[in-house]
Amino acid sequence: MPPTAFTTREYKLFPSPRNLHREVFAHEVFVPHPYALIDLPSFRLQGRYSLFAAHRLTDGKNGQLVTFELQADATRFSAEFTPD
């Protein structure tokens, strides 16, 4: 069984069980809404992506971290995402 959580320099991450790819990609967007529903397939992204519940170590803020393979996908997500 893979580890349920892991720590990077900036975050403690808990992978979403719905992730197709369980890796942290180069382009990240921190969403400071830990309970917001994020339906990544509805954004029609071009590259790979992953979603994590996240605890930001610098300030102790909880939220979600969305990582993207492509910068264009990160930009699109940032522009279109609104928390419910």
PDB file of N, CA, C and O in Angstrom:
ATOM      1  N   MET A   1       0.846  -1.178   0.000  1.00  0.00           N
ATOM      2  CA  MET A   1       0.000   0.000   0.000  1.00  0.00           C
ATOM      3  C   MET A   1       0.893   1.244   0.000  1.00  0.00           C
ATOM      4  O   MET A   1       1.804   1.342   0.810  1.00  0.00           O
ATOM      5  N   PRO A   2       0.635   2.221  -0.878  1.00  0.00           N
ATOM      6  CA  PRO A   2       1.447   3.436  -0.904  1.00  0.00           C
ATOM      7  C   PRO A   2       1.225   4.260   0.360  1.00  0.00           C
ATOM      8  O   PRO A   2       0.180   4.163   1.002  1.00  0.00           O
ATOM      9  N   PRO A   3       2.214   5.082   0.711  1.00  0.00           N
ATOM     10  CA  PRO A   3       2.029   5.910   1.912  1.00  0.00           C
ATOM     11  C   PRO A   3       0.845   6.859   1.734  1.00  0.00           C
ATOM     12  O   PRO A   3       0.582   7.346   0.641  1.00  0.00           O
ATOM     13  N   THR A   4       0.132   7.115   2.819  1.00  0.00           N
ATOM     14  CA  THR A   4      -1.061   7.949   2.728  1.00  0.00           C
ATOM     15  C   THR A   4      -0.728   9.428   2.700  1.00  0.00           C
ATOM     16  O   THR A   4      -1.505  10.224   2.208  1.00  0.00           O
ATOM     17  N   ALA A   5       0.419   9.827   3.215  1.00  0.00           N
ATOM     18  CA  ALA A   5       0.814  11.230   3.222  1.00  0.00           C
ATOM     19  C   ALA A   5       2.317  11.331   3.028  1.00  0.00           C
ATOM     20  O   ALA A   5       3.055  10.400   3.354  1.00  0.00           O
ATOM     21  N   PHE A   6       2.747  12.459   2.498  1.00  0.00           N
ATOM     22  CA  PHE A   6       4.177  12.716   2.391  1.00  0.00           C
ATOM     23  C   PHE A   6       4.404  14.216   2.506  1.00  0.00           C
ATOM     24  O   PHE A   6       3.483  15.019   2.356  1.00  0.00           O
ATOM     25  N   THR A   7       5.624  14.581   2.807  1.00  0.00           N
ATOM     26  CA  THR A   7       5.953  15.973   3.055  1.00  0.00           C
ATOM     27  C   THR A   7       6.969  16.466   2.033  1.00  0.00           C
ATOM     28  O   THR A   7       7.946  15.783   1.744  1.00  0.00           O
ATOM     29  N   THR A   8       6.713  17.649   1.486  1.00  0.00           N
ATOM     30  CA  THR A   8       7.666  18.341   0.620  1.00  0.00           C
ATOM     31  C   THR A   8       8.243  19.499   1.438  1.00  0.00           C
ATOM     32  O   THR A   8       7.929  19.646   2.616  1.00  0.00           O
ATOM     33  N   ARG A   9       9.033  20.340   0.799  1.00  0.00           N
ATOM     34  CA  ARG A   9       9.593  21.487   1.529  1.00  0.00           C
ATOM     35  C   ARG A   9       8.509  22.468   1.954  1.00  0.00           C
ATOM     36  O   ARG A   9       8.655  23.158   2.949  1.00  0.00           O
ATOM     37  N   GLU A  10       7.406  22.529   1.211  1.00  0.00           N
ATOM     38  CA  GLU A  10       6.373  23.531   1.485  1.00  0.00           C
ATOM     39  C   GLU A  10       5.079  22.977   2.064  1.00  0.00           C
ATOM     40  O   GLU A  10       4.325  23.720   2.690  1.00  0.00           O
ATOM     41  N   TYR A  11       4.792  21.687   1.832  1.00  0.00           N
ATOM     42  CA  TYR A  11       3.486  21.137   2.189  1.00  0.00           C
ATOM     43  C   TYR A  11       3.587  19.739   2.779  1.00  0.00           C
ATOM     44  O   TYR A  11       4.499  18.987   2.459  1.00  0.00           O
ATOM     45  N   LYS A  12       2.588  19.400   3.593  1.00  0.00           N
ATOM     46  CA  LYS A  12       2.301  18.012   3.917  1.00  0.00           C
ATOM     47  C   LYS A  12       1.107  17.663   3.048  1.00  0.00           C
ATOM     48  O   LYS A  12       0.070  18.345   3.105  1.00  0.00           O
ATOM     49  N   LEU A  13       1.234  16.631   2.212  1.00  0.00           N
ATOM     50  CA  LEU A  13       0.228  16.325   1.196  1.00  0.00           C
ATOM     51  C   LEU A  13      -0.433  14.970   1.431  1.00  0.00           C
ATOM     52  O   LEU A  13       0.230  14.003   1.808  1.00  0.00           O
ATOM     53  N   PHE A  14      -1.713  14.935   1.141  1.00  0.00           N
ATOM     54  CA  PHE A  14      -2.519  13.728   1.225  1.00  0.00           C
ATOM     55  C   PHE A  14      -3.178  13.529  -0.139  1.00  0.00           C
ATOM     56  O   PHE A  14      -4.065  14.299  -0.508  1.00  0.00           O
ATOM     57  N   PRO A  15      -2.753  12.544  -0.929  1.00  0.00           N
ATOM     58  CA  PRO A  15      -3.282  12.378  -2.289  1.00  0.00           C
ATOM     59  C   PRO A  15      -4.778  12.060  -2.312  1.00  0.00           C
ATOM     60  O   PRO A  15      -5.283  11.345  -1.459  1.00  0.00           O
ATOM     61  N   SER A  16      -5.451  12.602  -3.299  1.00  0.00           N
ATOM     62  CA  SER A  16      -6.850  12.274  -3.516  1.00  0.00           C
ATOM     63  C   SER A  16      -6.936  10.851  -4.059  1.00  0.00           C
ATOM     64  O   SER A  16      -6.162  10.478  -4.938  1.00  0.00           O
ATOM     65  N   PRO A  17      -7.874  10.051  -3.585  1.00  0.00           N
ATOM     66  CA  PRO A  17      -8.009   8.694  -4.128  1.00  0.00           C
ATOM     67  C   PRO A  17      -8.494   8.691  -5.577  1.00  0.00           C
ATOM     68  O   PRO A  17      -8.385   7.682  -6.260  1.00  0.00           O
ATOM     69  N   ARG A  18      -9.001   9.810  -6.076  1.00  0.00           N
ATOM     70  CA  ARG A  18      -9.468   9.890  -7.464  1.00  0.00           C
ATOM     71  C   ARG A  18      -8.359  10.255  -8.451  1.00  0.00           C
ATOM     72  O   ARG A  18      -8.599  10.309  -9.650  1.00  0.00           O
ATOM     73  N   ASN A  19      -7.152  10.520  -7.956  1.00  0.00           N
ATOM     74  CA  ASN A  19      -6.054  10.900  -8.840  1.00  0.00           C
ATOM     75  C   ASN A  19      -5.704   9.779  -9.813  1.00  0.00           C
ATOM     76  O   ASN A  19      -5.560   8.620  -9.413  1.00  0.00           O
ATOM     77  N   LEU A  20      -5.548  10.131 -11.074  1.00  0.00           N
ATOM     78  CA  LEU A  20      -5.009   9.186 -12.049  1.00  0.00           C
ATOM     79  C   LEU A  20      -3.490   9.152 -11.961  1.00  0.00           C
ATOM     80  O   LEU A  20      -2.865   8.143 -12.241  1.00  0.00           O
ATOM     81  N   HIS A  21      -2.897  10.289 -11.573  1.00  0.00           N
ATOM     82  CA  HIS A  21      -1.448  10.416 -11.456  1.00  0.00           C
ATOM     83  C   HIS A  21      -1.141  10.884 -10.043  1.00  0.00           C
ATOM     84  O   HIS A  21      -1.602  11.936  -9.639  1.00  0.00           O
ATOM     85  N   ARG A  22      -0.377  10.104  -9.314  1.00  0.00           N
ATOM     86  CA  ARG A  22      -0.055  10.470  -7.935  1.00  0.00           C
ATOM     87  C   ARG A  22       1.353  11.035  -7.852  1.00  0.00           C
ATOM     88  O   ARG A  22       2.212  10.505  -7.168  1.00  0.00           O
ATOM     89  N   GLU A  23       1.566  12.118  -8.572  1.00  0.00           N
ATOM     90  CA  GLU A  23       2.852  12.794  -8.498  1.00  0.00           C
ATOM     91  C   GLU A  23       2.625  14.291  -8.421  1.00  0.00           C
ATOM     92  O   GLU A  23       1.581  14.799  -8.802  1.00  0.00           O
ATOM     93  N   VAL A  24       3.616  14.979  -7.882  1.00  0.00           N
ATOM     94  CA  VAL A  24       3.559  16.429  -7.780  1.00  0.00           C
ATOM     95  C   VAL A  24       4.212  16.994  -9.032  1.00  0.00           C
ATOM     96  O   VAL A  24       5.395  16.780  -9.272  1.00  0.00           O
ATOM     97  N   PHE A  25       3.428  17.694  -9.842  1.00  0.00           N
ATOM     98  CA  PHE A  25       3.933  18.267 -11.088  1.00  0.00           C
ATOM     99  C   PHE A  25       4.537  19.645 -10.817  1.00  0.00           C
ATOM    100  O   PHE A  25       4.385  20.209  -9.734  1.00  0.00           O
ATOM    101  N   ALA A  26       5.193  20.204 -11.805  1.00  0.00           N
ATOM    102  CA  ALA A  26       5.972  21.431 -11.650  1.00  0.00           C
ATOM    103  C   ALA A  26       5.132  22.668 -11.361  1.00  0.00           C
ATOM    104  O   ALA A  26       5.586  23.582 -10.680  1.00  0.00           O
ATOM    105  N   HIS A  27       3.912  22.725 -11.842  1.00  0.00           N
ATOM    106  CA  HIS A  27       3.081  23.926 -11.702  1.00  0.00           C
ATOM    107  C   HIS A  27       2.002  23.665 -10.657  1.00  0.00           C
ATOM    108  O   HIS A  27       1.232  22.714 -10.779  1.00  0.00           O
ATOM    109  N   GLU A  28       1.979  24.509  -9.632  1.00  0.00           N
ATOM    110  CA  GLU A  28       1.099  24.287  -8.485  1.00  0.00           C
ATOM    111  C   GLU A  28       0.158  25.465  -8.269  1.00  0.00           C
ATOM    112  O   GLU A  28       0.530  26.606  -8.496  1.00  0.00           O
ATOM    113  N   VAL A  29      -1.045  25.141  -7.799  1.00  0.00           N
ATOM    114  CA  VAL A  29      -1.999  26.172  -7.365  1.00  0.00           C
ATOM    115  C   VAL A  29      -2.525  25.724  -6.007  1.00  0.00           C
ATOM    116  O   VAL A  29      -3.105  24.642  -5.879  1.00  0.00           O
ATOM    117  N   PHE A  30      -2.308  26.551  -4.980  1.00  0.00           N
ATOM    118  CA  PHE A  30      -2.839  26.266  -3.650  1.00  0.00           C
ATOM    119  C   PHE A  30      -4.215  26.895  -3.534  1.00  0.00           C
ATOM    120  O   PHE A  30      -4.390  28.094  -3.785  1.00  0.00           O
ATOM    121  N   VAL A  31      -5.193  26.099  -3.170  1.00  0.00           N
ATOM    122  CA  VAL A  31      -6.572  26.560  -2.988  1.00  0.00           C
ATOM    123  C   VAL A  31      -6.832  26.569  -1.482  1.00  0.00           C
ATOM    124  O   VAL A  31      -6.851  25.511  -0.854  1.00  0.00           O
ATOM    125  N   PRO A  32      -7.020  27.749  -0.872  1.00  0.00           N
ATOM    126  CA  PRO A  32      -7.171  27.813   0.583  1.00  0.00           C
ATOM    127  C   PRO A  32      -8.562  27.445   1.088  1.00  0.00           C
ATOM    128  O   PRO A  32      -9.012  27.949   2.109  1.00  0.00           O
ATOM    129  N   HIS A  33      -9.234  26.582   0.379  1.00  0.00           N
ATOM    130  CA  HIS A  33     -10.575  26.111   0.754  1.00  0.00           C
ATOM    131  C   HIS A  33     -10.516  24.588   0.892  1.00  0.00           C
ATOM    132  O   HIS A  33     -10.696  23.867  -0.088  1.00  0.00           O
ATOM    133  N   PRO A  34     -10.280  24.081   2.112  1.00  0.00           N
ATOM    134  CA  PRO A  34     -10.076  22.640   2.261  1.00  0.00           C
ATOM    135  C   PRO A  34     -11.296  21.784   1.922  1.00  0.00           C
ATOM    136  O   PRO A  34     -11.138  20.604   1.603  1.00  0.00           O
ATOM    137  N   TYR A  35     -12.486  22.338   1.955  1.00  0.00           N
ATOM    138  CA  TYR A  35     -13.683  21.545   1.711  1.00  0.00           C
ATOM    139  C   TYR A  35     -14.353  21.831   0.374  1.00  0.00           C
ATOM    140  O   TYR A  35     -15.422  21.296   0.094  1.00  0.00           O
ATOM    141  N   ALA A  36     -13.736  22.657  -0.452  1.00  0.00           N
ATOM    142  CA  ALA A  36     -14.311  22.951  -1.768  1.00  0.00           C
ATOM    143  C   ALA A  36     -14.231  21.713  -2.658  1.00  0.00           C
ATOM    144  O   ALA A  36     -13.242  20.980  -2.625  1.00  0.00           O
ATOM    145  N   LEU A  37     -15.265  21.495  -3.434  1.00  0.00           N
ATOM    146  CA  LEU A  37     -15.255  20.388  -4.385  1.00  0.00           C
ATOM    147  C   LEU A  37     -14.553  20.849  -5.652  1.00  0.00           C
ATOM    148  O   LEU A  37     -14.928  21.868  -6.240  1.00  0.00           O
ATOM    149  N   ILE A  38     -13.531  20.111  -6.058  1.00  0.00           N
ATOM    150  CA  ILE A  38     -12.766  20.459  -7.253  1.00  0.00           C
ATOM    151  C   ILE A  38     -12.908  19.304  -8.245  1.00  0.00           C
ATOM    152  O   ILE A  38     -12.386  18.214  -8.022  1.00  0.00           O
ATOM    153  N   ASP A  39     -13.626  19.541  -9.317  1.00  0.00           N
ATOM    154  CA  ASP A  39     -13.841  18.544 -10.372  1.00  0.00           C
ATOM    155  C   ASP A  39     -12.884  18.862 -11.523  1.00  0.00           C
ATOM    156  O   ASP A  39     -13.230  19.591 -12.449  1.00  0.00           O
ATOM    157  N   LEU A  40     -11.684  18.333 -11.441  1.00  0.00           N
ATOM    158  CA  LEU A  40     -10.660  18.666 -12.429  1.00  0.00           C
ATOM    159  C   LEU A  40     -11.017  18.256 -13.855  1.00  0.00           C
ATOM    160  O   LEU A  40     -10.718  19.004 -14.784  1.00  0.00           O
ATOM    161  N   PRO A  41     -11.645  17.112 -14.110  1.00  0.00           N
ATOM    162  CA  PRO A  41     -11.988  16.777 -15.502  1.00  0.00           C
ATOM    163  C   PRO A  41     -12.898  17.813 -16.176  1.00  0.00           C
ATOM    164  O   PRO A  41     -12.849  17.986 -17.385  1.00  0.00           O
ATOM    165  N   SER A  42     -13.684  18.535 -15.412  1.00  0.00           N
ATOM    166  CA  SER A  42     -14.584  19.526 -16.014  1.00  0.00           C
ATOM    167  C   SER A  42     -13.839  20.743 -16.567  1.00  0.00           C
ATOM    168  O   SER A  42     -14.423  21.526 -17.317  1.00  0.00           O
ATOM    169  N   PHE A  43     -12.567  20.900 -16.231  1.00  0.00           N
ATOM    170  CA  PHE A  43     -11.786  22.028 -16.741  1.00  0.00           C
ATOM    171  C   PHE A  43     -11.199  21.760 -18.123  1.00  0.00           C
ATOM    172  O   PHE A  43     -10.563  22.629 -18.692  1.00  0.00           O
ATOM    173  N   ARG A  44     -11.367  20.557 -18.643  1.00  0.00           N
ATOM    174  CA  ARG A  44     -10.871  20.191 -19.977  1.00  0.00           C
ATOM    175  C   ARG A  44      -9.383  20.511 -20.135  1.00  0.00           C
ATOM    176  O   ARG A  44      -8.966  21.207 -21.059  1.00  0.00           O
ATOM    177  N   LEU A  45      -8.580  20.002 -19.215  1.00  0.00           N
ATOM    178  CA  LEU A  45      -7.147  20.274 -19.194  1.00  0.00           C
ATOM    179  C   LEU A  45      -6.425  19.450 -20.253  1.00  0.00           C
ATOM    180  O   LEU A  45      -6.859  18.353 -20.610  1.00  0.00           O
ATOM    181  N   GLN A  46      -5.320  19.971 -20.741  1.00  0.00           N
ATOM    182  CA  GLN A  46      -4.570  19.304 -21.813  1.00  0.00           C
ATOM    183  C   GLN A  46      -3.540  18.304 -21.284  1.00  0.00           C
ATOM    184  O   GLN A  46      -3.283  17.290 -21.906  1.00  0.00           O
ATOM    185  N   GLY A  47      -2.929  18.593 -20.155  1.00  0.00           N
ATOM    186  CA  GLY A  47      -1.874  17.729 -19.612  1.00  0.00           C
ATOM    187  C   GLY A  47      -2.343  16.943 -18.405  1.00  0.00           C
ATOM    188  O   GLY A  47      -3.525  16.947 -18.040  1.00  0.00           O
ATOM    189  N   ARG A  48      -1.392  16.307 -17.761  1.00  0.00           N
ATOM    190  CA  ARG A  48      -1.694  15.532 -16.553  1.00  0.00           C
ATOM    191  C   ARG A  48      -1.811  16.486 -15.353  1.00  0.00           C
ATOM    192  O   ARG A  48      -1.269  17.582 -15.363  1.00  0.00           O
ATOM    193  N   TYR A  49      -2.517  16.028 -14.332  1.00  0.00           N
ATOM    194  CA  TYR A  49      -2.749  16.837 -13.140  1.00  0.00           C
ATOM    195  C   TYR A  49      -2.970  15.926 -11.947  1.00  0.00           C
ATOM    196  O   TYR A  49      -3.239  14.725 -12.107  1.00  0.00           O
ATOM    197  N   SER A  50      -2.849  16.482 -10.754  1.00  0.00           N
ATOM    198  CA  SER A  50      -3.138  15.726  -9.539  1.00  0.00           C
ATOM    199  C   SER A  50      -3.658  16.679  -8.465  1.00  0.00           C
ATOM    200  O   SER A  50      -3.388  17.877  -8.489  1.00  0.00           O
ATOM    201  N   LEU A  51      -4.407  16.116  -7.538  1.00  0.00           N
ATOM    202  CA  LEU A  51      -5.050  16.889  -6.480  1.00  0.00           C
ATOM    203  C   LEU A  51      -4.656  16.305  -5.131  1.00  0.00           C
ATOM    204  O   LEU A  51      -4.636  15.079  -4.957  1.00  0.00           O
ATOM    205  N   PHE A  52      -4.343  17.182  -4.183  1.00  0.00           N
ATOM    206  CA  PHE A  52      -3.942  16.760  -2.848  1.00  0.00           C
ATOM    207  C   PHE A  52      -4.636  17.621  -1.803  1.00  0.00           C
ATOM    208  O   PHE A  52      -4.797  18.830  -2.008  1.00  0.00           O
ATOM    209  N   ALA A  53      -5.037  17.012  -0.693  1.00  0.00           N
ATOM    210  CA  ALA A  53      -5.357  17.802   0.493  1.00  0.00           C
ATOM    211  C   ALA A  53      -4.003  18.258   1.010  1.00  0.00           C
ATOM    212  O   ALA A  53      -3.035  17.489   0.997  1.00  0.00           O
ATOM    213  N   ALA A  54      -3.911  19.521   1.421  1.00  0.00           N
ATOM    214  CA  ALA A  54      -2.597  20.065   1.747  1.00  0.00           C
ATOM    215  C   ALA A  54      -2.609  20.857   3.050  1.00  0.00           C
ATOM    216  O   ALA A  54      -3.583  21.542   3.378  1.00  0.00           O
ATOM    217  N   HIS A  55      -1.498  20.739   3.756  1.00  0.00           N
ATOM    218  CA  HIS A  55      -1.231  21.563   4.937  1.00  0.00           C
ATOM    219  C   HIS A  55       0.026  22.356   4.607  1.00  0.00           C
ATOM    220  O   HIS A  55       1.096  21.774   4.421  1.00  0.00           O
ATOM    221  N   ARG A  56      -0.106  23.683   4.480  1.00  0.00           N
ATOM    222  CA  ARG A  56       1.037  24.524   4.138  1.00  0.00           C
ATOM    223  C   ARG A  56       1.878  24.725   5.396  1.00  0.00           C
ATOM    224  O   ARG A  56       1.397  25.219   6.407  1.00  0.00           O
ATOM    225  N   LEU A  57       3.146  24.337   5.330  1.00  0.00           N
ATOM    226  CA  LEU A  57       4.012  24.337   6.496  1.00  0.00           C
ATOM    227  C   LEU A  57       4.418  25.742   6.951  1.00  0.00           C
ATOM    228  O   LEU A  57       4.618  25.953   8.148  1.00  0.00           O
ATOM    229  N   THR A  58       4.514  26.687   6.035  1.00  0.00           N
ATOM    230  CA  THR A  58       4.992  28.025   6.414  1.00  0.00           C
ATOM    231  C   THR A  58       4.041  28.759   7.340  1.00  0.00           C
ATOM    232  O   THR A  58       4.481  29.466   8.247  1.00  0.00           O
ATOM    233  N   ASP A  59       2.736  28.598   7.135  1.00  0.00           N
ATOM    234  CA  ASP A  59       1.771  29.323   7.961  1.00  0.00           C
ATOM    235  C   ASP A  59       0.699  28.437   8.601  1.00  0.00           C
ATOM    236  O   ASP A  59      -0.200  28.939   9.260  1.00  0.00           O
ATOM    237  N   GLY A  60       0.788  27.124   8.392  1.00  0.00           N
ATOM    238  CA  GLY A  60      -0.172  26.204   8.996  1.00  0.00           C
ATOM    239  C   GLY A  60      -1.550  26.225   8.360  1.00  0.00           C
ATOM    240  O   GLY A  60      -2.504  25.695   8.920  1.00  0.00           O
ATOM    241  N   LYS A  61      -1.683  26.832   7.183  1.00  0.00           N
ATOM    242  CA  LYS A  61      -2.976  26.931   6.482  1.00  0.00           C
ATOM    243  C   LYS A  61      -3.321  25.596   5.820  1.00  0.00           C
ATOM    244  O   LYS A  61      -2.476  24.978   5.180  1.00  0.00           O
ATOM    245  N   ASN A  62      -4.558  25.159   5.977  1.00  0.00           N
ATOM    246  CA  ASN A  62      -5.041  23.955   5.306  1.00  0.00           C
ATOM    247  C   ASN A  62      -5.782  24.336   4.039  1.00  0.00           C
ATOM    248  O   ASN A  62      -6.416  25.387   3.964  1.00  0.00           O
ATOM    249  N   GLY A  63      -5.714  23.464   3.054  1.00  0.00           N
ATOM    250  CA  GLY A  63      -6.397  23.703   1.788  1.00  0.00           C
ATOM    251  C   GLY A  63      -6.190  22.526   0.867  1.00  0.00           C
ATOM    252  O   GLY A  63      -6.064  21.387   1.315  1.00  0.00           O
ATOM    253  N   GLN A  64      -6.141  22.814  -0.420  1.00  0.00           N
ATOM    254  CA  GLN A  64      -5.908  21.788  -1.429  1.00  0.00           C
ATOM    255  C   GLN A  64      -4.832  22.290  -2.381  1.00  0.00           C
ATOM    256  O   GLN A  64      -4.761  23.481  -2.676  1.00  0.00           O
ATOM    257  N   LEU A  65      -4.007  21.371  -2.828  1.00  0.00           N
ATOM    258  CA  LEU A  65      -2.964  21.706  -3.788  1.00  0.00           C
ATOM    259  C   LEU A  65      -3.264  20.966  -5.080  1.00  0.00           C
ATOM    260  O   LEU A  65      -3.416  19.747  -5.083  1.00  0.00           O
ATOM    261  N   VAL A  66      -3.382  21.728  -6.151  1.00  0.00           N
ATOM    262  CA  VAL A  66      -3.591  21.147  -7.473  1.00  0.00           C
ATOM    263  C   VAL A  66      -2.291  21.345  -8.233  1.00  0.00           C
ATOM    264  O   VAL A  66      -1.759  22.458  -8.274  1.00  0.00           O
ATOM    265  N   THR A  67      -1.744  20.266  -8.790  1.00  0.00           N
ATOM    266  CA  THR A  67      -0.502  20.388  -9.540  1.00  0.00           C
ATOM    267  C   THR A  67      -0.755  20.005 -10.991  1.00  0.00           C
ATOM    268  O   THR A  67      -1.581  19.135 -11.282  1.00  0.00           O
ATOM    269  N   PHE A  68      -0.046  20.671 -11.879  1.00  0.00           N
ATOM    270  CA  PHE A  68      -0.269  20.511 -13.316  1.00  0.00           C
ATOM    271  C   PHE A  68       1.046  20.263 -14.034  1.00  0.00           C
ATOM    272  O   PHE A  68       2.074  20.839 -13.677  1.00  0.00           O
ATOM    273  N   GLU A  69       0.973  19.468 -15.059  1.00  0.00           N
ATOM    274  CA  GLU A  69       2.122  19.221 -15.918  1.00  0.00           C
ATOM    275  C   GLU A  69       2.406  20.444 -16.798  1.00  0.00           C
ATOM    276  O   GLU A  69       3.562  20.766 -17.066  1.00  0.00           O
ATOM    277  N   LEU A  70       1.356  21.149 -17.211  1.00  0.00           N
ATOM    278  CA  LEU A  70       1.485  22.281 -18.126  1.00  0.00           C
ATOM    279  C   LEU A  70       1.115  23.594 -17.444  1.00  0.00           C
ATOM    280  O   LEU A  70       0.099  23.677 -16.743  1.00  0.00           O
ATOM    281  N   GLN A  71       1.912  24.627 -17.693  1.00  0.00           N
ATOM    282  CA  GLN A  71       1.632  25.952 -17.136  1.00  0.00           C
ATOM    283  C   GLN A  71       0.288  26.486 -17.630  1.00  0.00           C
ATOM    284  O   GLN A  71      -0.444  27.124 -16.884  1.00  0.00           O
ATOM    285  N   ALA A  72      -0.054  26.216 -18.879  1.00  0.00           N
ATOM    286  CA  ALA A  72      -1.334  26.694 -19.429  1.00  0.00           C
ATOM    287  C   ALA A  72      -2.512  26.131 -18.639  1.00  0.00           C
ATOM    288  O   ALA A  72      -3.518  26.831 -18.433  1.00  0.00           O
ATOM    289  N   ASP A  73      -2.418  24.888 -18.192  1.00  0.00           N
ATOM    290  CA  ASP A  73      -3.493  24.295 -17.395  1.00  0.00           C
ATOM    291  C   ASP A  73      -3.605  24.976 -16.033  1.00  0.00           C
ATOM    292  O   ASP A  73      -4.711  25.214 -15.534  1.00  0.00           O
ATOM    293  N   ALA A  74      -2.475  25.300 -15.413  1.00  0.00           N
ATOM    294  CA  ALA A  74      -2.485  25.990 -14.121  1.00  0.00           C
ATOM    295  C   ALA A  74      -3.120  27.371 -14.265  1.00  0.00           C
ATOM    296  O   ALA A  74      -3.914  27.790 -13.428  1.00  0.00           O
ATOM    297  N   THR A  75      -2.787  28.062 -15.346  1.00  0.00           N
ATOM    298  CA  THR A  75      -3.355  29.385 -15.606  1.00  0.00           C
ATOM    299  C   THR A  75      -4.861  29.287 -15.830  1.00  0.00           C
ATOM    300  O   THR A  75      -5.637  30.081 -15.277  1.00  0.00           O
ATOM    301  N   ARG A  76      -5.286  28.308 -16.599  1.00  0.00           N
ATOM    302  CA  ARG A  76      -6.717  28.117 -16.873  1.00  0.00           C
ATOM    303  C   ARG A  76      -7.471  27.805 -15.594  1.00  0.00           C
ATOM    304  O   ARG A  76      -8.546  28.358 -15.329  1.00  0.00           O
ATOM    305  N   PHE A  77      -6.926  26.895 -14.771  1.00  0.00           N
ATOM    306  CA  PHE A  77      -7.573  26.542 -13.524  1.00  0.00           C
ATOM    307  C   PHE A  77      -7.706  27.766 -12.616  1.00  0.00           C
ATOM    308  O   PHE A  77      -8.763  28.012 -12.042  1.00  0.00           O
ATOM    309  N   SER A  78      -6.630  28.542 -12.478  1.00  0.00           N
ATOM    310  CA  SER A  78      -6.663  29.733 -11.628  1.00  0.00           C
ATOM    311  C   SER A  78      -7.710  30.730 -12.094  1.00  0.00           C
ATOM    312  O   SER A  78      -8.386  31.372 -11.274  1.00  0.00           O
ATOM    313  N   ALA A  79      -7.873  30.857 -13.395  1.00  0.00           N
ATOM    314  CA  ALA A  79      -8.837  31.810 -13.942  1.00  0.00           C
ATOM    315  C   ALA A  79     -10.281  31.336 -13.791  1.00  0.00           C
ATOM    316  O   ALA A  79     -11.186  32.141 -13.564  1.00  0.00           O
ATOM    317  N   GLU A  80     -10.497  30.034 -13.910  1.00  0.00           N
ATOM    318  CA  GLU A  80     -11.874  29.518 -13.954  1.00  0.00           C
ATOM    319  C   GLU A  80     -12.408  28.985 -12.619  1.00  0.00           C
ATOM    320  O   GLU A  80     -13.626  28.880 -12.459  1.00  0.00           O
ATOM    321  N   PHE A  81     -11.542  28.628 -11.690  1.00  0.00           N
ATOM    322  CA  PHE A  81     -12.013  28.010 -10.450  1.00  0.00           C
ATOM    323  C   PHE A  81     -12.657  29.032  -9.525  1.00  0.00           C
ATOM    324  O   PHE A  81     -12.111  30.097  -9.256  1.00  0.00           O
ATOM    325  N   THR A  82     -13.851  28.704  -9.055  1.00  0.00           N
ATOM    326  CA  THR A  82     -14.510  29.463  -8.009  1.00  0.00           C
ATOM    327  C   THR A  82     -15.000  28.461  -6.966  1.00  0.00           C
ATOM    328  O   THR A  82     -15.672  27.486  -7.307  1.00  0.00           O
ATOM    329  N   PRO A  83     -14.665  28.680  -5.693  1.00  0.00           N
ATOM    330  CA  PRO A  83     -15.094  27.717  -4.677  1.00  0.00           C
ATOM    331  C   PRO A  83     -16.612  27.731  -4.529  1.00  0.00           C
ATOM    332  O   PRO A  83     -17.251  28.762  -4.694  1.00  0.00           O
ATOM    333  N   ASP A  84     -17.164  26.569  -4.239  1.00  0.00           N
ATOM    334  CA  ASP A  84     -18.627  26.469  -4.105  1.00  0.00           C
ATOM    335  C   ASP A  84     -19.090  26.970  -2.775  1.00  0.00           C
ATOM    336  O   ASP A  84     -18.440  27.243  -1.878  1.00  0.00           O
TER     337      ASP A  84
END
